[in-house]
CSV table of C-alpha atoms and ligand atoms in Angstrom, one decimal:
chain,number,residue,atom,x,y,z
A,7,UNK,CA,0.0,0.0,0.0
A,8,UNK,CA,0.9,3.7,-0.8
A,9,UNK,CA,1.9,6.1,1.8
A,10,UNK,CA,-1.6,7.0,2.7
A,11,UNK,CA,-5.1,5.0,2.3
A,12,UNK,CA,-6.4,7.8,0.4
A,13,UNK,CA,-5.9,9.0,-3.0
A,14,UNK,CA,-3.4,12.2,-3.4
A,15,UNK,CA,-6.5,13.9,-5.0
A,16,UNK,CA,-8.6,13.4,-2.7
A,17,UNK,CA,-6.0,14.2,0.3
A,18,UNK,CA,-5.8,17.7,-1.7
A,19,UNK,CA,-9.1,18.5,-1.9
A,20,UNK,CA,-10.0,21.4,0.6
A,21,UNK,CA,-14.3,20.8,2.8
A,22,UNK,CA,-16.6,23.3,2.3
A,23,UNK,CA,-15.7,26.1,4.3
A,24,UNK,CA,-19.3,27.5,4.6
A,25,UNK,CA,-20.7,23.8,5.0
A,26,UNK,CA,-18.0,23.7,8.0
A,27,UNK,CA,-19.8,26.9,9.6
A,28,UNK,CA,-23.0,25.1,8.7
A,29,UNK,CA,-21.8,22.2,11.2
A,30,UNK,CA,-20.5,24.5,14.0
A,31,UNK,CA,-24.1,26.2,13.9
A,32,UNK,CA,-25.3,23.0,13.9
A,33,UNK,CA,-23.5,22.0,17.3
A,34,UNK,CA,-24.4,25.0,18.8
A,35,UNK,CA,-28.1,25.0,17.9
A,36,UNK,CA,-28.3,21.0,18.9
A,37,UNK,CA,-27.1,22.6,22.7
A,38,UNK,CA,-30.2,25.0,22.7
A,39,UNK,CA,-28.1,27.8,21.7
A,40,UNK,CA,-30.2,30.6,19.7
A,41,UNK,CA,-28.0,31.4,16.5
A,42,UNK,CA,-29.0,33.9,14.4
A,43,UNK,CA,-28.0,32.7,10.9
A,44,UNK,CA,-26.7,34.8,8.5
A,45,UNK,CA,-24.3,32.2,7.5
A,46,UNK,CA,-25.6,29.7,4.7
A,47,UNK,CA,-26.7,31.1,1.5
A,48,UNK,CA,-29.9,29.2,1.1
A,49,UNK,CA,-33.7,30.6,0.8
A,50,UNK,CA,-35.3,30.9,4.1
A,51,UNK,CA,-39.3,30.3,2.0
A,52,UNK,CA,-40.4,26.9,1.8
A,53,UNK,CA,-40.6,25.6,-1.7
A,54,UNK,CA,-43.8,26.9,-3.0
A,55,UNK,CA,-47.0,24.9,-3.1
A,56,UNK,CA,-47.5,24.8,-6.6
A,57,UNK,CA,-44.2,23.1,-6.8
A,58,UNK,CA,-44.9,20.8,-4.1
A,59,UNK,CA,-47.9,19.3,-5.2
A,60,UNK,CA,-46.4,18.4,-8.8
A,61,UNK,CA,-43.8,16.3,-6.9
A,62,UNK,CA,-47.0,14.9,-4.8
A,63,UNK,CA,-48.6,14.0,-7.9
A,64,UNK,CA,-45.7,12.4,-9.1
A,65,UNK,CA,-45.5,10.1,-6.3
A,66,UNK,CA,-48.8,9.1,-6.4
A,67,UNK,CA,-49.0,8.4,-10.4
A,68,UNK,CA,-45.6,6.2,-9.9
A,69,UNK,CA,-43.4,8.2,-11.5
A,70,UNK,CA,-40.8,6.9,-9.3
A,71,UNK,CA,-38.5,5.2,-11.8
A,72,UNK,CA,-34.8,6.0,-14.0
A,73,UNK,CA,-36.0,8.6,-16.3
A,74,UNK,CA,-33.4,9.5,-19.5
A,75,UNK,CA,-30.1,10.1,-17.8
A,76,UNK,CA,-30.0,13.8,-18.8
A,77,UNK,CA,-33.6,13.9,-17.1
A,78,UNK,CA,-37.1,14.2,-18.9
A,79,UNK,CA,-37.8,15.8,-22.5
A,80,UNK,CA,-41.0,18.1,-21.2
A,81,UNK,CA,-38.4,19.4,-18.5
A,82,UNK,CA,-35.2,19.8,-20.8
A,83,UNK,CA,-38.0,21.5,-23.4
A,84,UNK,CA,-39.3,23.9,-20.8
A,85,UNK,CA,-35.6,25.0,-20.0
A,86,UNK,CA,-35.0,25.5,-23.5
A,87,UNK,CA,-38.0,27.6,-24.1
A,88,UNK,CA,-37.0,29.4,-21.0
A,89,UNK,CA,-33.4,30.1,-22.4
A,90,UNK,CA,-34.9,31.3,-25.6
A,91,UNK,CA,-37.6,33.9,-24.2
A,92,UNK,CA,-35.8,35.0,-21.1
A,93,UNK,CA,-32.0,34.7,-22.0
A,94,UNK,CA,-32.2,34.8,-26.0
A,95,UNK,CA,-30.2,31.7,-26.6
A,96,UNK,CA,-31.0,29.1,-28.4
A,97,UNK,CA,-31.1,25.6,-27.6
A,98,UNK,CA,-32.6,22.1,-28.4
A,99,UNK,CA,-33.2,19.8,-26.0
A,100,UNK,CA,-30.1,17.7,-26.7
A,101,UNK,CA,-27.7,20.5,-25.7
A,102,UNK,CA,-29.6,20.4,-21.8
A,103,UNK,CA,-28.4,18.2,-19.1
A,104,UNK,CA,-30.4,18.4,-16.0
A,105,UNK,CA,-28.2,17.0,-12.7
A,106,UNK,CA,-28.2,16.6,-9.4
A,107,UNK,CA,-27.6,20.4,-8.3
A,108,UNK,CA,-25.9,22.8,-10.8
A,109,UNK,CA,-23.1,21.9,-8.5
A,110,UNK,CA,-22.9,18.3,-10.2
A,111,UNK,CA,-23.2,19.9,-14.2
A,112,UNK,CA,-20.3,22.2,-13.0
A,113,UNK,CA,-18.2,19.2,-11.7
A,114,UNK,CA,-19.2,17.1,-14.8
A,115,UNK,CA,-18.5,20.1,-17.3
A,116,UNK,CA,-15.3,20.7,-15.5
A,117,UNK,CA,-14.3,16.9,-15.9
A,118,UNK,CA,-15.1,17.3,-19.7
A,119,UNK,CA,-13.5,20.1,-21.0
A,120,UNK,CA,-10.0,19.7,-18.9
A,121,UNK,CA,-7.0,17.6,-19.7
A,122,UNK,CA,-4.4,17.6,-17.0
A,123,UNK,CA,-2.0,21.0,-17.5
A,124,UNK,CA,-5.0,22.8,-18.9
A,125,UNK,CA,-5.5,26.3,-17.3
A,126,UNK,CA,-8.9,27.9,-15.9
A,127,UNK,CA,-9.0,31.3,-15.2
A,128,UNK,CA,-11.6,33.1,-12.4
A,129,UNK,CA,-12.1,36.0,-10.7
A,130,UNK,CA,-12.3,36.2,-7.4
A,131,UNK,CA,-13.9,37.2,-4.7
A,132,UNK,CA,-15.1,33.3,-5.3
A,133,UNK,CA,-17.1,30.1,-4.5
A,134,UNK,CA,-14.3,28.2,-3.5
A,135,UNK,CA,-16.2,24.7,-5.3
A,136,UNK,CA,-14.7,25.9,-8.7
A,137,UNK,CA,-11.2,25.3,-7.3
A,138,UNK,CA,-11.8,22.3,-6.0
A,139,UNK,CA,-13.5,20.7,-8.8
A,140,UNK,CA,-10.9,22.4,-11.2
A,141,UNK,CA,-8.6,20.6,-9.1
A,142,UNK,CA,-10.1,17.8,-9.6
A,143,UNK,CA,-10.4,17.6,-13.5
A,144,UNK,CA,-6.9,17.9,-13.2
A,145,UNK,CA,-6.5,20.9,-14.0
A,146,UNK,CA,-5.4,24.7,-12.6
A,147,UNK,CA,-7.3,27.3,-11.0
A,148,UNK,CA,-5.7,30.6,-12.3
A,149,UNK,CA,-7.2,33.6,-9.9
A,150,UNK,CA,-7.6,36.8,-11.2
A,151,UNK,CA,-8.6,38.6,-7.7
A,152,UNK,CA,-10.6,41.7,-7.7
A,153,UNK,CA,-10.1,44.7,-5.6
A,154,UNK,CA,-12.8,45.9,-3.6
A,155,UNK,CA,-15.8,47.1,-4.7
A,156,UNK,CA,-15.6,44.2,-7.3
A,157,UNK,CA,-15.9,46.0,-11.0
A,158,UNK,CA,-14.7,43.5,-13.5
A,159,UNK,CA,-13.1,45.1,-16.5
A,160,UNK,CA,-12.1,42.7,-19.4
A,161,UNK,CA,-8.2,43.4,-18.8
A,162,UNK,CA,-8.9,41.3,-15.3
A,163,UNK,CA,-9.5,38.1,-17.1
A,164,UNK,CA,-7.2,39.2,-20.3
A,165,UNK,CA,-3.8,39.0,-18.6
A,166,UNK,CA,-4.3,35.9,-16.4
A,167,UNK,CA,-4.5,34.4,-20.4
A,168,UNK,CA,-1.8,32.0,-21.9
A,169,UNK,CA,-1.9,29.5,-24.3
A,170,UNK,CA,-2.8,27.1,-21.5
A,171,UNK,CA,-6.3,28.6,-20.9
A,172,UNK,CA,-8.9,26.0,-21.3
A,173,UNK,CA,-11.8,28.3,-20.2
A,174,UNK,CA,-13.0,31.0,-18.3
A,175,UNK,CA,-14.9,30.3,-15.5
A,176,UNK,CA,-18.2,33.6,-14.7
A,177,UNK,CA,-20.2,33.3,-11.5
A,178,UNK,CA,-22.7,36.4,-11.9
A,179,UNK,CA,-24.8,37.6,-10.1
A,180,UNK,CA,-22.1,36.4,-7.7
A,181,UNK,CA,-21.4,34.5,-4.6
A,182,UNK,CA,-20.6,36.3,-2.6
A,183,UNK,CA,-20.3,39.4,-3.6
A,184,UNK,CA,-23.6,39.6,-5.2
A,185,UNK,CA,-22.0,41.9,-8.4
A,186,UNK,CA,-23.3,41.2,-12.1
A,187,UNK,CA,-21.1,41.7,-14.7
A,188,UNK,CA,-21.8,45.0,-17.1
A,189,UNK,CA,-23.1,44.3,-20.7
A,190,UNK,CA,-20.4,46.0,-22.2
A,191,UNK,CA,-18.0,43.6,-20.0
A,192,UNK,CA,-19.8,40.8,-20.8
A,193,UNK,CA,-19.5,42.0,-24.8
A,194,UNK,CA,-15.5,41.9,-24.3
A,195,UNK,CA,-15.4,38.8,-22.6
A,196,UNK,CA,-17.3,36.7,-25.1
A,197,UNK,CA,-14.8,38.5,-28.0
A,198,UNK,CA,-11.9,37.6,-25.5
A,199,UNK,CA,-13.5,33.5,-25.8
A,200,UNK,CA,-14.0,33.6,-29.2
A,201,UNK,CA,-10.2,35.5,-30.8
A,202,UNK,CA,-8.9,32.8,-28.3
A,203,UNK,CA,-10.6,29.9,-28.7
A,204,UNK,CA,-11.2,29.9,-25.5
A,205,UNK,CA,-14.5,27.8,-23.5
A,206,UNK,CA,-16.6,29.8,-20.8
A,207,UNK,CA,-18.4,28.5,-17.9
A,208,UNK,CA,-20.9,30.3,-17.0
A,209,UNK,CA,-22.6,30.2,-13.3
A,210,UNK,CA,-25.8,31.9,-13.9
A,211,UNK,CA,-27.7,30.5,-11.0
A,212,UNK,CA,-28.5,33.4,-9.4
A,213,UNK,CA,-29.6,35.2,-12.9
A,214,UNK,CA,-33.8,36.1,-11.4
A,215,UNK,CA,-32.2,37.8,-8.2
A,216,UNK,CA,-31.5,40.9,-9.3
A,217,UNK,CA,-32.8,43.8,-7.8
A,218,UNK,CA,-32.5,46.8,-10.7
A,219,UNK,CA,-30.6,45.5,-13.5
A,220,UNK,CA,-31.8,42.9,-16.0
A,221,UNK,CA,-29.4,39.5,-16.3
A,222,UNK,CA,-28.0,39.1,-19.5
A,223,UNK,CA,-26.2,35.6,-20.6
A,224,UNK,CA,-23.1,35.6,-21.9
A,225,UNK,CA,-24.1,32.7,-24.8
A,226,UNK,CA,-26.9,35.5,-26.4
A,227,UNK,CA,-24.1,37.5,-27.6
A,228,UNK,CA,-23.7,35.7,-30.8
A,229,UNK,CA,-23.3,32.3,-32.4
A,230,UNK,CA,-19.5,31.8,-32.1
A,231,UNK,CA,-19.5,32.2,-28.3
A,232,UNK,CA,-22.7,30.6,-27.8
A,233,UNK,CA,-20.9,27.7,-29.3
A,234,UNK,CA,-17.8,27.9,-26.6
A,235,UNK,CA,-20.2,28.4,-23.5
A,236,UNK,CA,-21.8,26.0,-20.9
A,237,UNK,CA,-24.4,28.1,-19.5
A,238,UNK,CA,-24.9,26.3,-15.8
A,239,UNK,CA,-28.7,27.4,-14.2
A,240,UNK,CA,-31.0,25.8,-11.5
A,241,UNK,CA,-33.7,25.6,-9.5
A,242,UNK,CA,-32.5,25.8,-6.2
A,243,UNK,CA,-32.1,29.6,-5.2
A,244,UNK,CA,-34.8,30.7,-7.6
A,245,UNK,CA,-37.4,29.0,-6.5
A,246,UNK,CA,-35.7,27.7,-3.0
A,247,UNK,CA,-35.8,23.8,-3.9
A,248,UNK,CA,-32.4,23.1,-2.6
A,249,UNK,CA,-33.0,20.5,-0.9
A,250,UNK,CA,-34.4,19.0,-4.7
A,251,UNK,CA,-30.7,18.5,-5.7
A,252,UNK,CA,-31.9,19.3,-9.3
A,253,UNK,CA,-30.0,22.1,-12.2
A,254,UNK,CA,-29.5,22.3,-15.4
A,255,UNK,CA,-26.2,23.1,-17.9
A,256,UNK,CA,-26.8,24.3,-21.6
A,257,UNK,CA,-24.3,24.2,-24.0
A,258,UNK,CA,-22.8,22.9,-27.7
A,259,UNK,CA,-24.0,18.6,-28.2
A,260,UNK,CA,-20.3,18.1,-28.4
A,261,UNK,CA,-19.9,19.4,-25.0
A,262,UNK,CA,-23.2,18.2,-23.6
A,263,UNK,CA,-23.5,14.7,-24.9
A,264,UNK,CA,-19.9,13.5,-22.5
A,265,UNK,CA,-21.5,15.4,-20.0
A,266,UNK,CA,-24.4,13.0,-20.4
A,267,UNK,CA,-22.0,9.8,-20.7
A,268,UNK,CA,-20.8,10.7,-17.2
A,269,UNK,CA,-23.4,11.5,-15.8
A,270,UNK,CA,-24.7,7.8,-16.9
A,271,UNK,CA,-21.6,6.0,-15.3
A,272,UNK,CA,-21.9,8.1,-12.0
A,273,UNK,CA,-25.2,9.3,-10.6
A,274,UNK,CA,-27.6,8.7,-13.1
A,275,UNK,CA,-30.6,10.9,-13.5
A,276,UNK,CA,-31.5,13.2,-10.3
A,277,UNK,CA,-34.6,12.6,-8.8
A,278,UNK,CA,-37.9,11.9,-11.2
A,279,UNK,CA,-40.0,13.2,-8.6
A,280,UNK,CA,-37.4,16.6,-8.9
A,281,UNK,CA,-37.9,16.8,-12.2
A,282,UNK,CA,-42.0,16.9,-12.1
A,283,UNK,CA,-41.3,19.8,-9.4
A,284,UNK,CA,-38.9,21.8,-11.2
A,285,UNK,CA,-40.9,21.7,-14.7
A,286,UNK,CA,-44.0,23.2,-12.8
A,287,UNK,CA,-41.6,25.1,-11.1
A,288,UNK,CA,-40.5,27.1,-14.7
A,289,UNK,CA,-44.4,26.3,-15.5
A,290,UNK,CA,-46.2,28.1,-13.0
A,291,UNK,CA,-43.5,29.3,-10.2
A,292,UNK,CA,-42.9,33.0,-11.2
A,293,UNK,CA,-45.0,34.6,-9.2
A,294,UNK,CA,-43.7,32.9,-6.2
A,295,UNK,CA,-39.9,34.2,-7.6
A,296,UNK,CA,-41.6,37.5,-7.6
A,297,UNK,CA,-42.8,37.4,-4.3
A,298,UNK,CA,-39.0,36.3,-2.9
A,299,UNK,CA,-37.9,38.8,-4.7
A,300,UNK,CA,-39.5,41.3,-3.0
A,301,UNK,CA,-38.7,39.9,0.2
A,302,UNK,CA,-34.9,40.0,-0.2
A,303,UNK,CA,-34.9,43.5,-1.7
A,304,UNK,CA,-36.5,45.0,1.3
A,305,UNK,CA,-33.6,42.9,3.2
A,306,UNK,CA,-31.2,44.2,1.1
A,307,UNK,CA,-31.7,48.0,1.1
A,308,UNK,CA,-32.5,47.4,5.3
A,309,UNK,CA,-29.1,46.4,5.8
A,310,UNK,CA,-26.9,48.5,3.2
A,311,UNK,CA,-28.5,51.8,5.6
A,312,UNK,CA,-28.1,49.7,8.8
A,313,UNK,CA,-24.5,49.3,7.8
A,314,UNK,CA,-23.9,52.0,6.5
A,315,UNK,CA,-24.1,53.7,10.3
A,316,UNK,CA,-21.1,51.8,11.2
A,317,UNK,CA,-17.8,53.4,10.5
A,318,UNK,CA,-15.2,51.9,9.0
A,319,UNK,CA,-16.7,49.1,7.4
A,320,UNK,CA,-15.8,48.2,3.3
A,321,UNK,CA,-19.1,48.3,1.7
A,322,UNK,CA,-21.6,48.8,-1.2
A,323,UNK,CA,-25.2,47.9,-2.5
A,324,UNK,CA,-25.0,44.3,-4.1
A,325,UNK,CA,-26.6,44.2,-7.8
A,326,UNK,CA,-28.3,40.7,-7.4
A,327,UNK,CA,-28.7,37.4,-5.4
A,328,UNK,CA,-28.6,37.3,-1.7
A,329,UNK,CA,-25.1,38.4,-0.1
A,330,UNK,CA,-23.5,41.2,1.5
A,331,UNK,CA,-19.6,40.9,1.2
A,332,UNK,CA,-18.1,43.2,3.8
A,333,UNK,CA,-14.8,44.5,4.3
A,334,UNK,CA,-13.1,44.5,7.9
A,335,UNK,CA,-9.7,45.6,7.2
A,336,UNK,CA,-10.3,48.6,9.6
A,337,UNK,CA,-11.0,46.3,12.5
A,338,UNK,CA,-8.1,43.8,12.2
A,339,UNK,CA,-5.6,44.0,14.7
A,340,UNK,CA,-3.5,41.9,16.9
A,341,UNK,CA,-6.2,40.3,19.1
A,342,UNK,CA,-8.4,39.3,15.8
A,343,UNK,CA,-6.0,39.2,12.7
A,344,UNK,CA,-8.2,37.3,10.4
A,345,UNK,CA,-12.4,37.4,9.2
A,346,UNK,CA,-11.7,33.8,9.9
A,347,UNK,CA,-11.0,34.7,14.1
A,348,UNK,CA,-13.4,37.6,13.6
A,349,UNK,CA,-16.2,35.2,12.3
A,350,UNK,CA,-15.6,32.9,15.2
A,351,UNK,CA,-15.4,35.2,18.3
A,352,UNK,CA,-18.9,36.5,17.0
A,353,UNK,CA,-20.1,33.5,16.7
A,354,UNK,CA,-19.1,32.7,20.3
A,355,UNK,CA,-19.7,36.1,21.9
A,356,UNK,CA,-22.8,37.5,19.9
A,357,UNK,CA,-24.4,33.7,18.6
A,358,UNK,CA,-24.1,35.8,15.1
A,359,UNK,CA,-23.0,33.4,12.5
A,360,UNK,CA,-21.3,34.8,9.4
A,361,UNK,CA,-19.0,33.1,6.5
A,362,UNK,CA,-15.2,34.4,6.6
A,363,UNK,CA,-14.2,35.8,3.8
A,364,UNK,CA,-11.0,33.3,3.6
A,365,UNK,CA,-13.4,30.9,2.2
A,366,UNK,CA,-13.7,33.2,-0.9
A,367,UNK,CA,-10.1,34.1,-1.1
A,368,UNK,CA,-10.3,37.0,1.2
A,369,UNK,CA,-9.1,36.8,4.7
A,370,UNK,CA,-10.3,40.4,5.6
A,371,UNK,CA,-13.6,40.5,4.3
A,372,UNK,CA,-17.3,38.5,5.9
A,373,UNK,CA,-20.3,37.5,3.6
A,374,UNK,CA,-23.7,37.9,5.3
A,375,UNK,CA,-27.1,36.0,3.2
A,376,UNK,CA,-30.0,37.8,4.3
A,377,UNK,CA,-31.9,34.6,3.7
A,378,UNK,CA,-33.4,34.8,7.4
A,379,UNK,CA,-36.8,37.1,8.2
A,380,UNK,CA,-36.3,41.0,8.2
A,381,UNK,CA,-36.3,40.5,12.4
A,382,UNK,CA,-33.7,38.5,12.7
A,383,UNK,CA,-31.9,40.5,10.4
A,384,UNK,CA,-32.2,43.4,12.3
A,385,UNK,CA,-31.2,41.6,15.6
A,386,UNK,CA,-28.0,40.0,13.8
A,387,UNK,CA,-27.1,43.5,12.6
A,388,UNK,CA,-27.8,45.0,16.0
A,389,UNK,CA,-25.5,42.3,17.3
A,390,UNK,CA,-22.6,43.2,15.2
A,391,UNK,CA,-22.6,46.7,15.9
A,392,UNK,CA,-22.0,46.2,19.4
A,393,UNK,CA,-19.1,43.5,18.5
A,394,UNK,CA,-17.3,45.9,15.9
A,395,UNK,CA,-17.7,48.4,19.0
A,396,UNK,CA,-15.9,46.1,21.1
A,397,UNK,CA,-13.2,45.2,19.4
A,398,UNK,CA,-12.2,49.0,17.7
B,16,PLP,N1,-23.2,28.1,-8.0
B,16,PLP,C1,-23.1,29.0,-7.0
B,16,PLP,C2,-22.4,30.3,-7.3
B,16,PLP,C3,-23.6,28.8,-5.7
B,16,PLP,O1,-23.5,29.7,-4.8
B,16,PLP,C4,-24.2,27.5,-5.5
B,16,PLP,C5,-24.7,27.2,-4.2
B,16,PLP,O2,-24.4,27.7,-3.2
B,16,PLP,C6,-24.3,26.6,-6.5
B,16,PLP,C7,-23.8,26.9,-7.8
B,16,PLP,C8,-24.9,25.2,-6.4
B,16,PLP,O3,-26.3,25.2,-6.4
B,16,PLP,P1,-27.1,23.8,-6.6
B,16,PLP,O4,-26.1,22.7,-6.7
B,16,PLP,O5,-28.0,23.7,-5.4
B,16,PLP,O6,-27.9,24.0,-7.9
């Protein structure tokens, strides 16, 4: 036997950070502590009913079998038709894989397009998954980190570019910083793909939570790039169905089709009773979205003026999805030198939880989700002012 029982890629692969907090809340709650959680970014509404009773129905008419590996044909048909009219790209059904998560597509599509050597470039402030599963593919995560407040320009991803580049990894709206990514930007980037040959992954999973500006996909902005791109969406912050472990990639049939072939030797279809939820999810779910929407906004603009009171702290209005990414710089010293301490003596002192910003590349900076109610909001944030009091 080897050295050690497990694999070298495995011994290099780096847990969840935020599904490490998730487990310390987790401890603390199971001891009757009351933790306000503004850690995990994951929609505090029940699935909607609509939703619900689809999957019901599909349990009681025995839908309960394998469907097609890249999941049902009225479900891949509704995506497509929801590409077309919302995002303006075309697809057939054969060029949609629905998984187990749009975690699983970006693992699979990762797996796919990289031979070992082969370079990936992102921008960071990041979800640290993409590393990992770059990692994985065998390939190498090339970070092109953003400076506070987060405005991509085109040069950003241009000079981390060599002929190694396999792709170019978007997240936008992002997690965590909850930034979308101009049109013009976007424009430069696809011409950027297509003079280089170069394939984009594109994380467009929190595209309907945007609060003023309207999401536009990369893959509309003309055939060539549409041709290069894997446009990765899902169900699960939209329409809060993460527990559903269902999402969906879009892309080229060359790119697609292996996508399909591993998915067949690993997991197989996700869940048939998923799949009857999320079609009448994209069928008959948007008011619900609406409603969410609504919801989160008020959170939103509630804690950008709460925050704003507080000296000192690195901030600005997120364009989209649920996150506040906050900078701490000013309140580092040599009792607390990191978000990571930071994150933790709040957790202890205040029963706050937050995510340190080291798990997105960013040791001095914390990401709220206000995907809790508007009160507990305001209780978390009136518990943080009195520990950045503390500790100034
Ligand atoms: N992409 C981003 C940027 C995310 O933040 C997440 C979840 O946190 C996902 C993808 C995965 O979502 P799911 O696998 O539930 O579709």
């Amino acid at each position: 036997m080897t050295h050690s029982r497990v694999s070298k890629r495995i011994l290099n692969l780096k847990p969840s950070a935020t599904l490490a907090v998730d487990s310390l809340i987790k401890d603390l709650q199971e001891k009757g502590e009351k933790i306000i959680n503004l850690g995990l970014g994951e929609p505090d509404f029940d699935t909607p009913q609509s939703i619900k009773n689809a999957a019901i129905k599909a349990i009681k008419d025995g839908f309960t079998h394998y469907t097609k590996v890249e999941g049902i044909k009225s479900l891949r048909e509704a995506i497509a038709k929801k590409l077309l009219e919302e995002n303006k790209v075309k697809y057939i059904p054969e060029e949609i894989v629905v998984g187990v998560g749009s975690k699983q597509v970006l693992y699979n599509a990762f797996q796919v397009i990289c031979n070992p050597g082969d370079e990936v470039v992102l921008i960071s402030p990041l979800w640290n998954t993409y590393i990992e599963q770059i990692k994985l593919a065998g390939a190498k995560p090339v970070v092109s980190k953003l400076s506070f407040p987060f405005k991509l320009v085109p040069q950003d991803i241009e000079k981390k570019i060599t002929r190694k580049t396999k792709a170019i990894l978007l997240n936008y709206p992002n997690n965590p910083t909850g930034m979308t990514i101009e049109r013009n930007v976007l424009k430069e980037i696809a011409k950027l793909a297509v003079n280089r040959k170069i394939f984009v992954i594109s994380d467009e999973i929190y595209e309907s939570l945007l609060y003023s500006k309207v999401h536009t996909s990369i893959a509309s902005w003309g055939k060539e790039i549409r041709n290069l791109t894997i446009t990765i969406g899902g169900f699960s912050k939209t329409y809060a169905m993460t527990g559903w472990r269902i999402g969906f990639g879009a892309g080229p049939r060359d790119l697609i089709s292996p996508i399909i072939s591993l998915q067949g030797q690993t997991t197989f279809n996700t869940s048939s009773i998923s799949q009857m939820a999320a079609l009448a999810a994209i069928k008959s779910g948007q008011n619900d979205v609406q409603a969410m929407l609504k919801e989160y906004e008020k959170r939103r603009n509630f804690i950008y003026k709460r925050l704003s009171k507080i000296e000192g702290l690195d901030l600005y209005l997120p364009d989209g999805a649920f996150y506040f990414f906050i900078g701490i710089k000013k309140y580092l010293n040599k009792n607390i030198s990191s978000s990571n301490q930071w994150a933790q003596k709040l957790l202890q002192e205040e029963k706050v939880a937050v995510i340190p910003g080291e798990s997105f590349l960013y040791p001095d900076f914390f990401r709220i989700s206000f995907t809790t109610s508007l009160e507990n909001v305001k209780e978390g944030l009136k518990r943080i002012e009195r520990f950045v009091k503390k500790y100034a």
